Amino acid sequence: MAIITLTSDFGEKDHFVGAIKGAIYCELPDVKIVDISHFVSPFNIPQAAYIIQNAYKSFPKGSVHIIGVDSELNPENKHLAVQLDEHYFICADNGIMSMLCSEIAPEKIVEINIHDKILDSFPGLDVFVKVACHIARGGTLEVIGKTIDTIKPTKSLVPFINEDKTQIIGSIIYIDNYGNVVTNIKQGFFETIQKGRDFEISARNNKFKTVYSKYSDVVNFDIPEDKRHDEGRGLVVFNSGGYLEIAVYRSNPNTVGTASSLMGLDLMDTVSVNFTATPLVTKVKEPVAKLQEYK
Amino acid sequence: MAIITLTSDFGEKDHFVGAIKGAIYCELPDVKIVDISHFVSPFNIPQAAYIIQNAYKSFPKGSVHIIGVDSELNPENKHLAVQLDEHYFICADNGIMSMLCSEIAPEKIVEINIHDKILDSFPGLDVFVKVACHIARGGTLEVIGKTIDTIKPTKSLVPFINEDKTQIIGSIIYIDNYGNVVTNIKQGFFETIQKGRDFEISARNNKFKTVYSKYSDVVNFDIPEDKRHDEGRGLVVFNSGGYLEIAVYRSNPNTVGTASSLMGLDLMDTVSVNFTATPLVTKVKEPVAKLQEYK
Amino acid sequence: MAIITLTSDFGEKDHFVGAIKGAIYCELPDVKIVDISHFVSPFNIPQAAYIIQNAYKSFPKGSVHIIGVDSELNPENKHLAVQLDEHYFICADNGIMSMLCSEIAPEKIVEINIHDKILDSFPGLDVFVKVACHIARGGTLEVIGKTIDTIKPTKSLVPFINEDKTQIIGSIIYIDNYGNVVTNIKQGFFETIQKGRDFEISARNNKFKTVYSKYSDVVNFDIPEDKRHDEGRGLVVFNSGGYLEIAVYRSNPNTVGTASSLMGLDLMDTVSVNFTATPLVTKVKEPVAKLQEYK
């Protein structure tokens, strides 16, 4: 039985999320419904895109992902159903899908056309549920919409590179639960430009010359534990989504502080990487091997 | 297999919600458990009633709804199981059910009497779970309680109408995740009094002469997008639950502001509607047609 | 089919929790996944231990509990799988299991050794999921780790008793959703020392001479409701987990205030119990009878 996931800016206090689940179970009693996040900041398209992009790949192929962010139908905000990477996405044409499609070409896009009339102020409950259940039952996209080939473009979140390729200028696109700040610089992109050169990463007046592959790489375990002072130290990692992230070791907004609070970093702030002229040995750790199948 | 939903003021940090689910799965391994909300403000009866009232109708008939708000058993707070609208509700006799029963007559009410002794400081875990699983298995209410016909009344949340029916005086009963403020004035009630007359809605020093059927109706899509300034504009809609709601277009508590923050509106504040003497053409949009079945 | 529960400090905004669930469903489409809490304060070991300890017992025997708090693998933070009380726990060797094992002797502990290489900055997603699914399928611990018999000790949270046993000095280990403060003094421990004597409980300048078995025991129901002023009164109960808890009747952080806010009590604050010299009649209510089976 298929999985339907939910990503929204509804929060979890109101009745909306419960009501959507009830409506889905009315149509498909045996479906699995999984919450990805309901704490997207209201109407925040890049945040919604970052979250769904990093979550969907872990789900089985064929999963259906409802994204209820800025989804009220209006003349400039059509409803889409998109097949991409063997997953299905249902959302408004507000830029979220452009961000996903910029990495992987979609297999099919339809504009949903089963609203005989505009329904109400809460479209997720009716149209998105109908479409999701139709797909989860194995129905095709053509039945619920007409194929289109262009969707609303998004202000590209790709970082800027200078002409002689000595500098990447990126920006902060997400701040996570630990206050770590995530940039739009992906590991593959970074390494393509780097070509093994040394580098310095700058964010405000913070400088870093190493990118770790996990947080505790910042710790020197040869020093006895009671002599170390690593808690609260800044560091840079490629996070589990492959993004360059500025973090603080064992951060906590209420005690130690976080990368965001301690370094004064906020959404949209600039993070730049300057490469030395001559290629040297990379400080970036080798890509890690895949865990061998274990069953 | 039946569905058991959970609505409470437990929050999601503590172990309570997880423990309840574990206890339910011990009795009924195949039941579906759905969270409606655990972020009801502690002991807030009207908020709990508003949430469950708007959520339960989306669930399949026969669903069982546990409401863990102000539910400690004591001489003035009996435990109820109620059958209403072909759904089942388990909660304390603290006013929540009176609010639901004021709209739809209950089919049956029992006072739960299977507590041989008062149990502990966390009744939801024991008695409510036992009763919910009993009902979910198809058991009857009479087995777990004695039929009663009166429950604790609630201060009615019905708005006031003046004698010559030129004014409705309502109040704000709920503030949602977007900071939109929901009044106790329902669409059917409004239209019965309105009889097609023009009107002016007042909340503090904010005035509105139109009720939209969705948020983006406030936007004039004939104006080019970069010339519009709709974000942050106040408006009034009948929300998806049918309540008159004062909203702000694309509100966000952290950026644009919300109806609550921008207009200074809070729970229990008065919202009044003044009708003109002569019936004119209604500004309220026609009720929308039901989406035709699509399967 | 087995149940896998999740307890973490990931929060619910980021994609982490959704991604873990997706990964589990890829391996075990029919498993039940239950969230216990994702709002553990970042890296807070005692809080995580308190929550899982109070939640796990409600789940069916054989359930698998993933604890994603401070779980990055490093030379001082091995990964454990533990069988205890016929439940399975997967977490880092950071003190959480020591707290659980201090109450109930574990049946088996293994150090997980299926990471061929260190994987990434998000170990829960890969190793913990693999191990949880292996156990949920009925696999044995020996296959995924090597048996060990010592784990990292924890600063014991057992309260201090003076030499002549007239005083218990405990501390606040948890603050719940209602702002009630939970101490490390358990009912059985308290009663063993008390031996029927009168007592006075002190927390800052607040004194209590009675421990109730439920919150509304503080109310005198013989006084008419409109003459009572119980809302906001301080009281002490043994909570549903059996811990001595200082509470406020019908507390609410936004209105009435809470034990934490009204009495100025915070995590790690001292709570002491002074017993009188002579045993008298206990003020602690009798342990309550177990609800007779009702099916």
Tab-separated table of N, CA, C and O in Angstrom, chain C residues 259-295:
chain	number	residue	atom	x	y	z
C	259	ALA	N	4.137	25.903	38.271
C	259	ALA	CA	5.025	25.653	39.411
C	259	ALA	C	6.400	26.242	39.123
C	259	ALA	O	7.028	26.872	39.982
C	260	SER	N	6.862	26.042	37.906
C	260	SER	CA	8.169	26.565	37.554
C	260	SER	C	8.193	28.094	37.622
C	260	SER	O	9.056	28.697	38.250
C	261	SER	N	7.207	28.731	37.012
C	261	SER	CA	7.243	30.200	36.938
C	261	SER	C	6.814	30.848	38.255
C	261	SER	O	7.416	31.831	38.688
C	262	LEU	N	5.800	30.304	38.922
C	262	LEU	CA	5.287	30.958	40.133
C	262	LEU	C	6.205	30.760	41.331
C	262	LEU	O	6.285	31.609	42.212
C	263	MET	N	6.870	29.602	41.395
C	263	MET	CA	7.723	29.326	42.557
C	263	MET	C	9.208	29.499	42.226
C	263	MET	O	10.063	29.266	43.070
C	264	GLY	N	9.495	29.895	40.994
C	264	GLY	CA	10.887	30.136	40.616
C	264	GLY	C	11.740	28.880	40.635
C	264	GLY	O	12.907	28.919	40.991
C	265	LEU	N	11.155	27.752	40.233
C	265	LEU	CA	11.883	26.476	40.286
C	265	LEU	C	12.398	26.098	38.904
C	265	LEU	O	11.671	26.185	37.920
C	266	ASP	N	13.639	25.629	38.857
C	266	ASP	CA	14.252	25.296	37.573
C	266	ASP	C	14.971	23.948	37.666
C	266	ASP	O	15.168	23.409	38.751
C	267	LEU	N	15.365	23.428	36.510
C	267	LEU	CA	16.119	22.175	36.453
C	267	LEU	C	17.321	22.241	37.380
C	267	LEU	O	18.006	23.265	37.452
C	268	MET	N	17.611	21.160	38.086
C	268	MET	CA	18.763	21.008	38.979
C	268	MET	C	18.564	21.688	40.338
C	268	MET	O	19.416	21.540	41.215
C	269	ASP	N	17.474	22.431	40.525
C	269	ASP	CA	17.224	23.029	41.836
C	269	ASP	C	16.993	21.930	42.873
C	269	ASP	O	16.512	20.840	42.556
C	270	THR	N	17.330	22.239	44.107
C	270	THR	CA	17.201	21.273	45.204
C	270	THR	C	15.772	21.238	45.750
C	270	THR	O	15.128	22.272	45.902
C	271	VAL	N	15.297	20.041	46.021
C	271	VAL	CA	14.036	19.843	46.734
C	271	VAL	C	14.348	18.916	47.910
C	271	VAL	O	14.870	17.818	47.713
C	272	SER	N	14.075	19.357	49.133
C	272	SER	CA	14.419	18.524	50.288
C	272	SER	C	13.168	18.100	51.042
C	272	SER	O	12.136	18.780	51.016
C	273	VAL	N	13.276	16.943	51.692
C	273	VAL	CA	12.189	16.412	52.521
C	273	VAL	C	12.752	16.199	53.918
C	273	VAL	O	13.751	15.495	54.079
C	274	ASN	N	12.154	16.834	54.916
C	274	ASN	CA	12.577	16.651	56.305
C	274	ASN	C	11.521	15.854	57.047
C	274	ASN	O	10.345	16.241	57.068
C	275	PHE	N	11.954	14.764	57.676
C	275	PHE	CA	11.011	13.919	58.412
C	275	PHE	C	11.075	14.249	59.897
C	275	PHE	O	12.133	14.611	60.428
C	276	THR	N	9.946	14.147	60.591
C	276	THR	CA	9.908	14.334	62.040
C	276	THR	C	10.559	13.126	62.696
C	276	THR	O	10.696	12.063	62.080
C	277	ALA	N	10.948	13.302	63.970
C	277	ALA	CA	11.644	12.226	64.672
C	277	ALA	C	10.764	10.995	64.839
C	277	ALA	O	11.199	9.859	64.626
C	278	THR	N	9.516	11.209	65.231
C	278	THR	CA	8.653	10.086	65.574
C	278	THR	C	7.746	9.701	64.409
C	278	THR	O	7.111	10.569	63.811
C	279	PRO	N	7.668	8.418	64.134
C	279	PRO	CA	6.720	7.991	63.108
C	279	PRO	C	5.298	8.363	63.501
C	279	PRO	O	4.893	8.160	64.636
C	280	LEU	N	4.583	8.948	62.604
C	280	LEU	CA	3.176	9.280	62.826
C	280	LEU	C	2.376	8.626	61.702
C	280	LEU	O	2.869	7.747	61.016
C	281	VAL	N	1.168	9.066	61.562
C	281	VAL	CA	0.356	8.511	60.475
C	281	VAL	C	0.791	9.148	59.154
C	281	VAL	O	1.000	10.352	59.078
C	282	THR	N	0.929	8.348	58.129
C	282	THR	CA	1.348	8.889	56.833
C	282	THR	C	0.274	9.775	56.243
C	282	THR	O	-0.922	9.536	56.396
C	283	LYS	N	0.721	10.801	55.574
C	283	LYS	CA	-0.207	11.660	54.820
C	283	LYS	C	-0.296	11.211	53.355
C	283	LYS	O	-1.078	11.725	52.590
C	284	VAL	N	0.558	10.278	53.005
C	284	VAL	CA	0.516	9.805	51.621
C	284	VAL	C	-0.646	8.831	51.481
C	284	VAL	O	-0.784	7.904	52.272
C	285	LYS	N	-1.453	9.069	50.503
C	285	LYS	CA	-2.606	8.192	50.281
C	285	LYS	C	-2.151	6.772	49.943
C	285	LYS	O	-1.068	6.557	49.425
C	286	GLU	N	-3.026	5.842	50.207
C	286	GLU	CA	-2.727	4.438	49.888
C	286	GLU	C	-2.458	4.270	48.390
C	286	GLU	O	-3.076	4.944	47.577
C	287	PRO	N	-1.561	3.349	48.060
C	287	PRO	CA	-1.408	3.037	46.634
C	287	PRO	C	-2.759	2.598	46.078
C	287	PRO	O	-3.509	1.889	46.753
C	288	VAL	N	-3.041	3.042	44.901
C	288	VAL	CA	-4.370	2.776	44.348
C	288	VAL	C	-4.441	1.373	43.757
C	288	VAL	O	-3.448	0.824	43.289
C	289	ALA	N	-5.629	0.815	43.794
C	289	ALA	CA	-5.827	-0.525	43.236
C	289	ALA	C	-5.742	-0.466	41.718
C	289	ALA	O	-6.027	0.546	41.108
C	290	LYS	N	-5.333	-1.524	41.126
C	290	LYS	CA	-5.242	-1.633	39.676
C	290	LYS	C	-6.661	-1.769	39.114
C	290	LYS	O	-7.494	-2.457	39.682
C	291	LEU	N	-6.917	-1.078	38.051
C	291	LEU	CA	-8.213	-1.218	37.383
C	291	LEU	C	-8.417	-2.669	36.984
C	291	LEU	O	-7.559	-3.260	36.352
C	292	GLN	N	-9.540	-3.233	37.377
C	292	GLN	CA	-9.724	-4.635	36.997
C	292	GLN	C	-9.870	-4.748	35.483
C	292	GLN	O	-10.374	-3.869	34.817
C	293	GLU	N	-9.354	-5.841	34.974
C	293	GLU	CA	-9.362	-6.040	33.528
C	293	GLU	C	-10.764	-5.840	32.997
C	293	GLU	O	-11.732	-6.327	33.545
C	294	TYR	N	-10.853	-5.141	31.923
C	294	TYR	CA	-12.171	-4.855	31.385
C	294	TYR	C	-12.116	-4.976	29.888
C	294	TYR	O	-11.567	-4.131	29.192
C	295	LYS	N	-12.670	-6.040	29.369
C	295	LYS	CA	-12.611	-6.220	27.911
C	295	LYS	C	-13.940	-6.709	27.373
C	295	LYS	O	-14.754	-7.204	28.110
